[in-house]
Amino acid sequence: MLITSAVALLLAPPWSVVQDARHDSYDAVTVTPGGAVWVAGTRGHEPLLLKSFKRVTGPGFRVKHLASASDTRVWAFGTSRYARWDGKRWQVKRWPYGRVDRAYSIGKNLWVIENSRLRRLDGSVWRKVPTPITVKGLDGKWAAGSLRGTAALARWNGKAWRTVPLPAIPSTHPGQTSELTDVAMDGETARVMAVGWASWPCGTATCGETLLLTGYLGGFTFEVRSEPGIQRHAQAEPDGRGGAWIVYGSAFLHITPDTVEPGTFPVPLNRSATVRDLALQPETGSVWAVGASGGNGLIWTHRR
């Protein structure tokens, strides 16, 4: 069972604001192995792309999702177009499929979640890849989502996605449905950490709770938390130290090897913020987050 420890939170290096820019709003972030931080969003009503905090030429459309495989392979996705940065210029192509919800560069594979389905870039062709679950998040060889209204995980074996047995959710209610919204895998230990929710009718309202799933292939454990409750867009990102960051709104849960620590992102006085995307810098353990606070764009980092 995971426990809470205020001491561990105080000892952990804090998140810090590294950019607070007026008239900006940030939607997506990716960090290359060489440490280049790419951020996409808007400035006023114009598309905006930053590379290591400096404005750079974008692909010519509003970028909503980013992914990177190397310093010279950065991918940008919009509504009807996508593009690849080759180190010198953007190569723009039409996107004829559905809405892109997330984009991932994982090993040799470039994946997108498109309307809760998966597509993988095979050469120059985006091929639909069948999945046994409705997919909401990916990391490594793992996919998080739901199957017939119940939280589910699937694993990629190199050729196909297969469901993975999960334990029963500790608390059940009449009419309950559940889902995992994202998953994070620690690259060194192969520990899997996922976040989700369970909800059920209670009178004329809907009640719910947060689900945290942790463990390894062959054995997982659910923890149910009444707070923060139903968070349908919670994200998970490895922390580079055997744990994961679970982010919703401007708050987080930090899963460590032994504890779960709640906290909030630092925000300027008398302002609220929304964190919209997270990215781990490969091989460093540093994590970046982007979002918006009123009419300002905010970039945070948690350095190892």
PDB file of C-alpha atoms in Angstrom:
ATOM      1  CA  MET A   1       0.000   0.000   0.000  1.00  0.00           C
ATOM      2  CA  LEU A   2       1.282   3.468  -0.866  1.00  0.00           C
ATOM      3  CA  ILE A   3       1.549   5.970   1.984  1.00  0.00           C
ATOM      4  CA  THR A   4       1.910   9.726   2.310  1.00  0.00           C
ATOM      5  CA  SER A   5       4.998  11.366   3.830  1.00  0.00           C
ATOM      6  CA  ALA A   6       5.374  15.143   4.186  1.00  0.00           C
ATOM      7  CA  VAL A   7       9.061  14.697   4.987  1.00  0.00           C
ATOM      8  CA  ALA A   8       9.899  13.218   1.586  1.00  0.00           C
ATOM      9  CA  LEU A   9       8.087  16.080  -0.163  1.00  0.00           C
ATOM     10  CA  LEU A  10      10.076  18.688   1.763  1.00  0.00           C
ATOM     11  CA  LEU A  11      13.346  16.987   0.841  1.00  0.00           C
ATOM     12  CA  ALA A  12      12.485  16.742  -2.877  1.00  0.00           C
ATOM     13  CA  PRO A  13      13.731  19.554  -5.137  1.00  0.00           C
ATOM     14  CA  PRO A  14      10.729  21.796  -5.903  1.00  0.00           C
ATOM     15  CA  TRP A  15       9.177  22.622  -9.226  1.00  0.00           C
ATOM     16  CA  SER A  16      10.208  26.099 -10.315  1.00  0.00           C
ATOM     17  CA  VAL A  17       8.879  28.585 -12.865  1.00  0.00           C
ATOM     18  CA  VAL A  18      11.489  29.208 -15.557  1.00  0.00           C
ATOM     19  CA  GLN A  19       9.325  31.314 -17.870  1.00  0.00           C
ATOM     20  CA  ASP A  20       6.292  33.525 -17.253  1.00  0.00           C
ATOM     21  CA  ALA A  21       5.497  35.303 -20.534  1.00  0.00           C
ATOM     22  CA  ARG A  22       2.682  37.792 -21.066  1.00  0.00           C
ATOM     23  CA  HIS A  23       0.276  37.168 -23.939  1.00  0.00           C
ATOM     24  CA  ASP A  24       1.536  33.585 -24.352  1.00  0.00           C
ATOM     25  CA  SER A  25      -0.278  30.300 -23.843  1.00  0.00           C
ATOM     26  CA  TYR A  26       1.563  26.964 -24.023  1.00  0.00           C
ATOM     27  CA  ASP A  27       0.030  23.648 -25.071  1.00  0.00           C
ATOM     28  CA  ALA A  28       2.821  21.161 -25.721  1.00  0.00           C
ATOM     29  CA  VAL A  29       6.419  20.406 -24.759  1.00  0.00           C
ATOM     30  CA  THR A  30       9.090  17.912 -25.767  1.00  0.00           C
ATOM     31  CA  VAL A  31      12.739  17.701 -24.761  1.00  0.00           C
ATOM     32  CA  THR A  32      15.367  16.170 -27.042  1.00  0.00           C
ATOM     33  CA  PRO A  33      18.207  13.963 -25.762  1.00  0.00           C
ATOM     34  CA  GLY A  34      20.550  16.913 -26.285  1.00  0.00           C
ATOM     35  CA  GLY A  35      18.460  19.065 -23.959  1.00  0.00           C
ATOM     36  CA  ALA A  36      16.628  21.310 -26.444  1.00  0.00           C
ATOM     37  CA  VAL A  37      13.253  22.251 -24.935  1.00  0.00           C
ATOM     38  CA  TRP A  38      10.608  22.723 -27.639  1.00  0.00           C
ATOM     39  CA  VAL A  39       7.362  24.421 -26.587  1.00  0.00           C
ATOM     40  CA  ALA A  40       4.306  25.054 -28.764  1.00  0.00           C
ATOM     41  CA  GLY A  41       1.380  27.351 -28.149  1.00  0.00           C
ATOM     42  CA  THR A  42       0.115  30.771 -29.119  1.00  0.00           C
ATOM     43  CA  ARG A  43       1.125  34.410 -28.686  1.00  0.00           C
ATOM     44  CA  GLY A  44      -2.033  36.415 -28.834  1.00  0.00           C
ATOM     45  CA  HIS A  45      -3.878  34.775 -31.724  1.00  0.00           C
ATOM     46  CA  GLU A  46      -0.724  33.679 -33.595  1.00  0.00           C
ATOM     47  CA  PRO A  47       0.895  30.217 -33.512  1.00  0.00           C
ATOM     48  CA  LEU A  48       4.070  30.170 -31.425  1.00  0.00           C
ATOM     49  CA  LEU A  49       7.016  27.801 -31.306  1.00  0.00           C
ATOM     50  CA  LEU A  50       9.908  28.108 -28.865  1.00  0.00           C
ATOM     51  CA  LYS A  51      13.205  26.245 -28.836  1.00  0.00           C
ATOM     52  CA  SER A  52      15.041  26.597 -25.545  1.00  0.00           C
ATOM     53  CA  PHE A  53      12.919  29.685 -24.710  1.00  0.00           C
ATOM     54  CA  LYS A  54      13.620  31.527 -27.970  1.00  0.00           C
ATOM     55  CA  ARG A  55      11.023  31.945 -30.694  1.00  0.00           C
ATOM     56  CA  VAL A  56      11.824  29.959 -33.829  1.00  0.00           C
ATOM     57  CA  THR A  57      10.163  29.474 -37.193  1.00  0.00           C
ATOM     58  CA  GLY A  58       7.342  26.993 -36.957  1.00  0.00           C
ATOM     59  CA  PRO A  59       5.824  24.695 -39.575  1.00  0.00           C
ATOM     60  CA  GLY A  60       3.170  27.229 -40.578  1.00  0.00           C
ATOM     61  CA  PHE A  61       0.254  25.971 -38.508  1.00  0.00           C
ATOM     62  CA  ARG A  62      -0.771  25.929 -34.851  1.00  0.00           C
ATOM     63  CA  VAL A  63       1.041  23.064 -33.167  1.00  0.00           C
ATOM     64  CA  LYS A  64      -0.971  21.215 -30.545  1.00  0.00           C
ATOM     65  CA  HIS A  65       1.289  18.216 -29.883  1.00  0.00           C
ATOM     66  CA  LEU A  66       5.050  17.627 -30.003  1.00  0.00           C
ATOM     67  CA  ALA A  67       7.302  14.570 -29.911  1.00  0.00           C
ATOM     68  CA  SER A  68      11.036  14.115 -30.441  1.00  0.00           C
ATOM     69  CA  ALA A  69      13.342  11.194 -31.148  1.00  0.00           C
ATOM     70  CA  SER A  70      16.597  13.145 -31.424  1.00  0.00           C
ATOM     71  CA  ASP A  71      17.896  16.694 -31.776  1.00  0.00           C
ATOM     72  CA  THR A  72      17.179  16.512 -35.511  1.00  0.00           C
ATOM     73  CA  ARG A  73      13.917  14.559 -35.386  1.00  0.00           C
ATOM     74  CA  VAL A  74      11.144  16.642 -33.861  1.00  0.00           C
ATOM     75  CA  TRP A  75       7.505  16.098 -34.781  1.00  0.00           C
ATOM     76  CA  ALA A  76       4.707  18.655 -34.648  1.00  0.00           C
ATOM     77  CA  PHE A  77       1.000  17.894 -35.020  1.00  0.00           C
ATOM     78  CA  GLY A  78      -1.830  20.296 -35.759  1.00  0.00           C
ATOM     79  CA  THR A  79      -5.434  19.824 -36.794  1.00  0.00           C
ATOM     80  CA  SER A  80      -5.043  18.987 -40.474  1.00  0.00           C
ATOM     81  CA  ARG A  81      -1.261  18.946 -40.919  1.00  0.00           C
ATOM     82  CA  TYR A  82       1.827  17.533 -39.274  1.00  0.00           C
ATOM     83  CA  ALA A  83       5.513  18.228 -39.774  1.00  0.00           C
ATOM     84  CA  ARG A  84       8.987  16.871 -39.097  1.00  0.00           C
ATOM     85  CA  TRP A  85      11.989  19.029 -38.205  1.00  0.00           C
ATOM     86  CA  ASP A  86      15.152  17.579 -39.770  1.00  0.00           C
ATOM     87  CA  GLY A  87      17.582  19.926 -38.069  1.00  0.00           C
ATOM     88  CA  LYS A  88      17.315  22.608 -40.764  1.00  0.00           C
ATOM     89  CA  ARG A  89      13.721  22.933 -41.921  1.00  0.00           C
ATOM     90  CA  TRP A  90      10.182  21.696 -41.430  1.00  0.00           C
ATOM     91  CA  GLN A  91       8.795  19.070 -43.791  1.00  0.00           C
ATOM     92  CA  VAL A  92       5.018  19.583 -43.740  1.00  0.00           C
ATOM     93  CA  LYS A  93       2.445  16.975 -44.749  1.00  0.00           C
ATOM     94  CA  ARG A  94      -1.339  16.675 -44.683  1.00  0.00           C
ATOM     95  CA  TRP A  95      -2.989  14.829 -41.795  1.00  0.00           C
ATOM     96  CA  PRO A  96      -6.058  13.119 -43.301  1.00  0.00           C
ATOM     97  CA  TYR A  97      -7.124  11.222 -40.175  1.00  0.00           C
ATOM     98  CA  GLY A  98      -9.002  12.061 -36.977  1.00  0.00           C
ATOM     99  CA  ARG A  99      -8.119  14.371 -34.115  1.00  0.00           C
ATOM    100  CA  VAL A 100      -4.689  13.753 -32.604  1.00  0.00           C
ATOM    101  CA  ASP A 101      -4.966  13.562 -28.814  1.00  0.00           C
ATOM    102  CA  ARG A 102      -1.358  12.650 -27.951  1.00  0.00           C
ATOM    103  CA  ALA A 103       1.908  12.012 -29.819  1.00  0.00           C
ATOM    104  CA  TYR A 104       4.849   9.861 -28.705  1.00  0.00           C
ATOM    105  CA  SER A 105       8.283   8.955 -30.021  1.00  0.00           C
ATOM    106  CA  ILE A 106       9.127   5.650 -28.330  1.00  0.00           C
ATOM    107  CA  GLY A 107      12.228   3.809 -29.467  1.00  0.00           C
ATOM    108  CA  LYS A 108      11.966   3.400 -33.216  1.00  0.00           C
ATOM    109  CA  ASN A 109       8.217   3.976 -33.208  1.00  0.00           C
ATOM    110  CA  LEU A 110       6.279   7.206 -33.657  1.00  0.00           C
ATOM    111  CA  TRP A 111       2.767   6.760 -32.274  1.00  0.00           C
ATOM    112  CA  VAL A 112      -0.273   9.000 -32.122  1.00  0.00           C
ATOM    113  CA  ILE A 113      -3.495   8.508 -30.216  1.00  0.00           C
ATOM    114  CA  GLU A 114      -6.179   9.472 -32.688  1.00  0.00           C
ATOM    115  CA  ASN A 115      -9.707   9.508 -31.278  1.00  0.00           C
ATOM    116  CA  SER A 116      -8.667   6.860 -28.692  1.00  0.00           C
ATOM    117  CA  ARG A 117      -7.123   4.666 -31.403  1.00  0.00           C
ATOM    118  CA  LEU A 118      -3.474   4.149 -32.270  1.00  0.00           C
ATOM    119  CA  ARG A 119      -1.598   4.900 -35.460  1.00  0.00           C
ATOM    120  CA  ARG A 120       2.078   4.184 -36.048  1.00  0.00           C
ATOM    121  CA  LEU A 121       4.314   5.696 -38.684  1.00  0.00           C
ATOM    122  CA  ASP A 122       5.586   2.902 -40.920  1.00  0.00           C
ATOM    123  CA  GLY A 123       8.069   4.451 -43.334  1.00  0.00           C
ATOM    124  CA  SER A 124       6.025   7.268 -44.807  1.00  0.00           C
ATOM    125  CA  VAL A 125       2.605   5.679 -44.126  1.00  0.00           C
ATOM    126  CA  TRP A 126       0.497   6.083 -40.985  1.00  0.00           C
ATOM    127  CA  ARG A 127      -0.998   2.669 -40.298  1.00  0.00           C
ATOM    128  CA  LYS A 128      -3.839   2.034 -37.906  1.00  0.00           C
ATOM    129  CA  VAL A 129      -2.778  -0.481 -35.246  1.00  0.00           C
ATOM    130  CA  PRO A 130      -5.555  -2.546 -33.642  1.00  0.00           C
ATOM    131  CA  THR A 131      -5.753  -2.399 -29.844  1.00  0.00           C
ATOM    132  CA  PRO A 132      -7.852  -4.475 -27.471  1.00  0.00           C
ATOM    133  CA  ILE A 133      -8.583  -1.401 -25.316  1.00  0.00           C
ATOM    134  CA  THR A 134      -9.711   2.177 -25.810  1.00  0.00           C
ATOM    135  CA  VAL A 135      -6.390   4.018 -25.521  1.00  0.00           C
ATOM    136  CA  LYS A 136      -5.857   7.241 -23.539  1.00  0.00           C
ATOM    137  CA  GLY A 137      -2.103   7.237 -22.825  1.00  0.00           C
ATOM    138  CA  LEU A 138       1.168   5.510 -23.764  1.00  0.00           C
ATOM    139  CA  ASP A 139       4.655   5.030 -22.377  1.00  0.00           C
ATOM    140  CA  GLY A 140       7.279   2.504 -23.360  1.00  0.00           C
ATOM    141  CA  LYS A 141       5.462  -0.682 -24.313  1.00  0.00           C
ATOM    142  CA  TRP A 142       2.376   0.182 -22.261  1.00  0.00           C
ATOM    143  CA  ALA A 143      -1.013   1.623 -23.161  1.00  0.00           C
ATOM    144  CA  ALA A 144      -3.589   2.820 -20.635  1.00  0.00           C
ATOM    145  CA  GLY A 145      -7.324   3.124 -21.171  1.00  0.00           C
ATOM    146  CA  SER A 146     -10.438   1.076 -20.679  1.00  0.00           C
ATOM    147  CA  LEU A 147     -12.141  -2.083 -21.854  1.00  0.00           C
ATOM    148  CA  ARG A 148     -15.928  -2.327 -21.744  1.00  0.00           C
ATOM    149  CA  GLY A 149     -16.129   0.486 -19.200  1.00  0.00           C
ATOM    150  CA  THR A 150     -13.393  -0.797 -16.878  1.00  0.00           C
ATOM    151  CA  ALA A 151      -9.824   0.468 -16.395  1.00  0.00           C
ATOM    152  CA  ALA A 152      -7.380  -1.520 -18.528  1.00  0.00           C
ATOM    153  CA  LEU A 153      -3.744  -1.835 -19.591  1.00  0.00           C
ATOM    154  CA  ALA A 154      -2.293  -3.288 -22.777  1.00  0.00           C
ATOM    155  CA  ARG A 155       1.303  -4.171 -23.663  1.00  0.00           C
ATOM    156  CA  TRP A 156       3.085  -4.047 -27.022  1.00  0.00           C
ATOM    157  CA  ASN A 157       5.043  -7.222 -27.829  1.00  0.00           C
ATOM    158  CA  GLY A 158       6.662  -5.775 -30.934  1.00  0.00           C
ATOM    159  CA  LYS A 159       3.935  -7.025 -33.245  1.00  0.00           C
ATOM    160  CA  ALA A 160       0.604  -6.556 -31.488  1.00  0.00           C
ATOM    161  CA  TRP A 161      -1.074  -5.095 -28.400  1.00  0.00           C
ATOM    162  CA  ARG A 162      -2.293  -7.536 -25.753  1.00  0.00           C
ATOM    163  CA  THR A 163      -4.321  -6.866 -22.604  1.00  0.00           C
ATOM    164  CA  VAL A 164      -2.660  -7.370 -19.240  1.00  0.00           C
ATOM    165  CA  PRO A 165      -4.556  -8.810 -16.248  1.00  0.00           C
ATOM    166  CA  LEU A 166      -5.298  -6.222 -13.561  1.00  0.00           C
ATOM    167  CA  PRO A 167      -6.602  -6.709 -10.024  1.00  0.00           C
ATOM    168  CA  ALA A 168     -10.141  -5.722  -9.122  1.00  0.00           C
ATOM    169  CA  ILE A 169     -10.604  -2.109  -8.075  1.00  0.00           C
ATOM    170  CA  PRO A 170     -10.753  -2.153  -4.239  1.00  0.00           C
ATOM    171  CA  SER A 171     -14.025  -0.219  -4.004  1.00  0.00           C
ATOM    172  CA  THR A 172     -16.984  -0.987  -6.247  1.00  0.00           C
ATOM    173  CA  HIS A 173     -20.386   0.695  -6.547  1.00  0.00           C
ATOM    174  CA  PRO A 174     -23.545  -0.043  -8.557  1.00  0.00           C
ATOM    175  CA  GLY A 175     -23.216   1.389 -12.052  1.00  0.00           C
ATOM    176  CA  GLN A 176     -19.483   2.057 -11.641  1.00  0.00           C
ATOM    177  CA  THR A 177     -17.289   2.734 -14.662  1.00  0.00           C
ATOM    178  CA  SER A 178     -13.551   3.341 -14.656  1.00  0.00           C
ATOM    179  CA  GLU A 179     -10.658   4.277 -16.908  1.00  0.00           C
ATOM    180  CA  LEU A 180      -6.896   4.778 -16.853  1.00  0.00           C
ATOM    181  CA  THR A 181      -6.011   8.112 -18.432  1.00  0.00           C
ATOM    182  CA  ASP A 182      -2.219   7.778 -18.654  1.00  0.00           C
ATOM    183  CA  VAL A 183       0.715   5.518 -17.835  1.00  0.00           C
ATOM    184  CA  ALA A 184       4.393   6.046 -17.010  1.00  0.00           C
ATOM    185  CA  MET A 185       7.161   3.445 -16.979  1.00  0.00           C
ATOM    186  CA  ASP A 186      10.494   3.757 -15.213  1.00  0.00           C
ATOM    187  CA  GLY A 187      13.155   2.843 -17.750  1.00  0.00           C
ATOM    188  CA  GLU A 188      15.602   1.307 -15.252  1.00  0.00           C
ATOM    189  CA  THR A 189      13.288  -0.807 -13.107  1.00  0.00           C
ATOM    190  CA  ALA A 190      10.408  -1.361 -15.587  1.00  0.00           C
ATOM    191  CA  ARG A 191       8.013  -0.258 -12.844  1.00  0.00           C
ATOM    192  CA  VAL A 192       4.652   0.790 -14.293  1.00  0.00           C
ATOM    193  CA  MET A 193       2.590   3.614 -12.772  1.00  0.00           C
ATOM    194  CA  ALA A 194      -0.810   4.666 -14.105  1.00  0.00           C
ATOM    195  CA  VAL A 195      -3.511   7.133 -13.126  1.00  0.00           C
ATOM    196  CA  GLY A 196      -7.226   6.935 -13.708  1.00  0.00           C
ATOM    197  CA  TRP A 197     -10.652   7.358 -12.173  1.00  0.00           C
ATOM    198  CA  ALA A 198     -13.767   5.485 -11.151  1.00  0.00           C
ATOM    199  CA  SER A 199     -17.249   7.056 -11.136  1.00  0.00           C
ATOM    200  CA  TRP A 200     -20.771   5.988 -10.248  1.00  0.00           C
ATOM    201  CA  PRO A 201     -24.247   7.519  -9.888  1.00  0.00           C
ATOM    202  CA  CYS A 202     -25.075   8.849  -6.432  1.00  0.00           C
ATOM    203  CA  GLY A 203     -28.541  10.358  -6.394  1.00  0.00           C
ATOM    204  CA  THR A 204     -28.749  13.076  -9.036  1.00  0.00           C
ATOM    205  CA  ALA A 205     -24.979  13.601  -9.021  1.00  0.00           C
ATOM    206  CA  THR A 206     -21.903  11.610 -10.028  1.00  0.00           C
ATOM    207  CA  CYS A 207     -19.444  10.482  -7.382  1.00  0.00           C
ATOM    208  CA  GLY A 208     -15.919   9.346  -8.050  1.00  0.00           C
ATOM    209  CA  GLU A 209     -12.367   8.770  -6.937  1.00  0.00           C
ATOM    210  CA  THR A 210      -8.831   8.678  -8.260  1.00  0.00           C
ATOM    211  CA  LEU A 211      -7.161   5.395  -9.161  1.00  0.00           C
ATOM    212  CA  LEU A 212      -3.417   4.861  -8.925  1.00  0.00           C
ATOM    213  CA  LEU A 213      -2.010   1.641 -10.351  1.00  0.00           C
ATOM    214  CA  THR A 214       1.570   0.571  -9.651  1.00  0.00           C
ATOM    215  CA  GLY A 215       3.600  -2.581 -10.150  1.00  0.00           C
ATOM    216  CA  TYR A 216       5.334  -4.760 -12.682  1.00  0.00           C
ATOM    217  CA  LEU A 217       4.332  -7.161 -15.414  1.00  0.00           C
ATOM    218  CA  GLY A 218       2.783 -10.065 -13.574  1.00  0.00           C
ATOM    219  CA  GLY A 219       1.633  -8.104 -10.530  1.00  0.00           C
ATOM    220  CA  PHE A 220      -0.143  -4.768 -10.059  1.00  0.00           C
ATOM    221  CA  THR A 221      -1.809  -2.997  -7.142  1.00  0.00           C
ATOM    222  CA  PHE A 222      -4.587  -0.399  -7.179  1.00  0.00           C
ATOM    223  CA  GLU A 223      -4.795   2.422  -4.672  1.00  0.00           C
ATOM    224  CA  VAL A 224      -8.041   4.382  -4.407  1.00  0.00           C
ATOM    225  CA  ARG A 225      -7.934   8.036  -3.332  1.00  0.00           C
ATOM    226  CA  SER A 226     -10.973  10.171  -2.605  1.00  0.00           C
ATOM    227  CA  GLU A 227      -8.922  13.241  -3.543  1.00  0.00           C
ATOM    228  CA  PRO A 228      -8.532  14.642  -6.132  1.00  0.00           C
ATOM    229  CA  GLY A 229     -11.519  12.606  -7.335  1.00  0.00           C
ATOM    230  CA  ILE A 230     -12.500  12.245 -10.994  1.00  0.00           C
ATOM    231  CA  GLN A 231      -9.726  13.676 -13.177  1.00  0.00           C
ATOM    232  CA  ARG A 232     -10.457  12.660 -16.745  1.00  0.00           C
ATOM    233  CA  HIS A 233      -7.356  14.317 -18.195  1.00  0.00           C
ATOM    234  CA  ALA A 234      -4.712  13.478 -15.581  1.00  0.00           C
ATOM    235  CA  GLN A 235      -1.267  12.874 -17.082  1.00  0.00           C
ATOM    236  CA  ALA A 236       1.601  10.671 -15.937  1.00  0.00           C
ATOM    237  CA  GLU A 237       5.314  11.124 -16.644  1.00  0.00           C
ATOM    238  CA  PRO A 238       8.311   9.231 -15.198  1.00  0.00           C
ATOM    239  CA  ASP A 239      10.385  11.250 -12.742  1.00  0.00           C
ATOM    240  CA  GLY A 240      13.662   9.574 -13.721  1.00  0.00           C
ATOM    241  CA  ARG A 241      14.112   8.230 -10.179  1.00  0.00           C
ATOM    242  CA  GLY A 242      11.863   5.188 -10.119  1.00  0.00           C
ATOM    243  CA  GLY A 243       8.642   7.147  -9.648  1.00  0.00           C
ATOM    244  CA  ALA A 244       6.219   9.283 -11.623  1.00  0.00           C
ATOM    245  CA  TRP A 245       4.485  12.644 -11.655  1.00  0.00           C
ATOM    246  CA  ILE A 246       0.697  12.574 -11.849  1.00  0.00           C
ATOM    247  CA  VAL A 247      -0.530  16.011 -12.954  1.00  0.00           C
ATOM    248  CA  TYR A 248      -4.055  17.450 -13.054  1.00  0.00           C
ATOM    249  CA  GLY A 249      -4.883  21.157 -13.323  1.00  0.00           C
ATOM    250  CA  SER A 250      -2.132  22.923 -11.388  1.00  0.00           C
ATOM    251  CA  ALA A 251      -1.684  20.136  -8.815  1.00  0.00           C
ATOM    252  CA  PHE A 252       0.230  16.879  -8.744  1.00  0.00           C
ATOM    253  CA  LEU A 253       0.730  13.584  -6.994  1.00  0.00           C
ATOM    254  CA  HIS A 254       4.327  12.425  -6.896  1.00  0.00           C
ATOM    255  CA  ILE A 255       4.653   8.649  -6.814  1.00  0.00           C
ATOM    256  CA  THR A 256       8.023   7.655  -5.349  1.00  0.00           C
ATOM    257  CA  PRO A 257       9.244   4.092  -4.691  1.00  0.00           C
ATOM    258  CA  ASP A 258       7.679   4.279  -1.204  1.00  0.00           C
ATOM    259  CA  THR A 259       5.197   7.137  -1.020  1.00  0.00           C
ATOM    260  CA  VAL A 260       2.631   9.293  -2.780  1.00  0.00           C
ATOM    261  CA  GLU A 261       3.140  13.016  -2.177  1.00  0.00           C
ATOM    262  CA  PRO A 262       0.539  15.671  -3.119  1.00  0.00           C
ATOM    263  CA  GLY A 263       1.550  19.176  -4.131  1.00  0.00           C
ATOM    264  CA  THR A 264       0.866  22.135  -6.378  1.00  0.00           C
ATOM    265  CA  PHE A 265       2.874  23.874  -9.062  1.00  0.00           C
ATOM    266  CA  PRO A 266       4.189  27.306  -8.070  1.00  0.00           C
ATOM    267  CA  VAL A 267       2.037  30.076  -9.515  1.00  0.00           C
ATOM    268  CA  PRO A 268       2.441  33.878  -9.242  1.00  0.00           C
ATOM    269  CA  LEU A 269       0.436  35.443  -6.405  1.00  0.00           C
ATOM    270  CA  ASN A 270      -3.329  35.688  -6.914  1.00  0.00           C
ATOM    271  CA  ARG A 271      -3.231  33.670 -10.156  1.00  0.00           C
ATOM    272  CA  SER A 272      -4.358  30.185 -11.076  1.00  0.00           C
ATOM    273  CA  ALA A 273      -2.782  27.981 -13.698  1.00  0.00           C
ATOM    274  CA  THR A 274      -3.402  24.890 -15.791  1.00  0.00           C
ATOM    275  CA  VAL A 275      -0.622  22.468 -16.698  1.00  0.00           C
ATOM    276  CA  ARG A 276      -1.269  21.130 -20.193  1.00  0.00           C
ATOM    277  CA  ASP A 277       1.717  18.943 -21.003  1.00  0.00           C
ATOM    278  CA  LEU A 278       4.739  17.207 -19.463  1.00  0.00           C
ATOM    279  CA  ALA A 279       8.018  15.915 -20.871  1.00  0.00           C
ATOM    280  CA  LEU A 280      10.965  14.040 -19.402  1.00  0.00           C
ATOM    281  CA  GLN A 281      14.444  14.950 -20.621  1.00  0.00           C
ATOM    282  CA  PRO A 282      15.985  11.596 -21.594  1.00  0.00           C
ATOM    283  CA  GLU A 283      18.811  10.255 -19.434  1.00  0.00           C
ATOM    284  CA  THR A 284      18.667  13.169 -16.961  1.00  0.00           C
ATOM    285  CA  GLY A 285      15.577  12.797 -14.799  1.00  0.00           C
ATOM    286  CA  SER A 286      14.669  16.452 -15.390  1.00  0.00           C
ATOM    287  CA  VAL A 287      10.979  17.001 -16.112  1.00  0.00           C
ATOM    288  CA  TRP A 288       9.384  19.994 -17.854  1.00  0.00           C
ATOM    289  CA  ALA A 289       5.800  21.204 -17.767  1.00  0.00           C
ATOM    290  CA  VAL A 290       3.956  23.890 -19.724  1.00  0.00           C
ATOM    291  CA  GLY A 291       0.614  25.603 -19.454  1.00  0.00           C
ATOM    292  CA  ALA A 292      -1.133  28.910 -18.963  1.00  0.00           C
ATOM    293  CA  SER A 293      -2.072  31.289 -16.176  1.00  0.00           C
ATOM    294  CA  GLY A 294      -4.591  33.928 -17.181  1.00  0.00           C
ATOM    295  CA  GLY A 295      -3.024  35.710 -20.136  1.00  0.00           C
ATOM    296  CA  ASN A 296       0.466  34.345 -19.480  1.00  0.00           C
ATOM    297  CA  GLY A 297       2.307  31.250 -20.616  1.00  0.00           C
ATOM    298  CA  LEU A 298       4.181  29.343 -17.924  1.00  0.00           C
ATOM    299  CA  ILE A 299       7.050  26.856 -18.150  1.00  0.00           C
ATOM    300  CA  TRP A 300       8.085  24.854 -15.087  1.00  0.00           C
ATOM    301  CA  THR A 301      10.940  22.464 -14.495  1.00  0.00           C
ATOM    302  CA  HIS A 302      11.853  19.919 -11.865  1.00  0.00           C
ATOM    303  CA  ARG A 303      15.553  19.183 -12.163  1.00  0.00           C
ATOM    304  CA  ARG A 304      17.108  16.068 -10.789  1.00  0.00           C
TER     305      ARG A 304
END
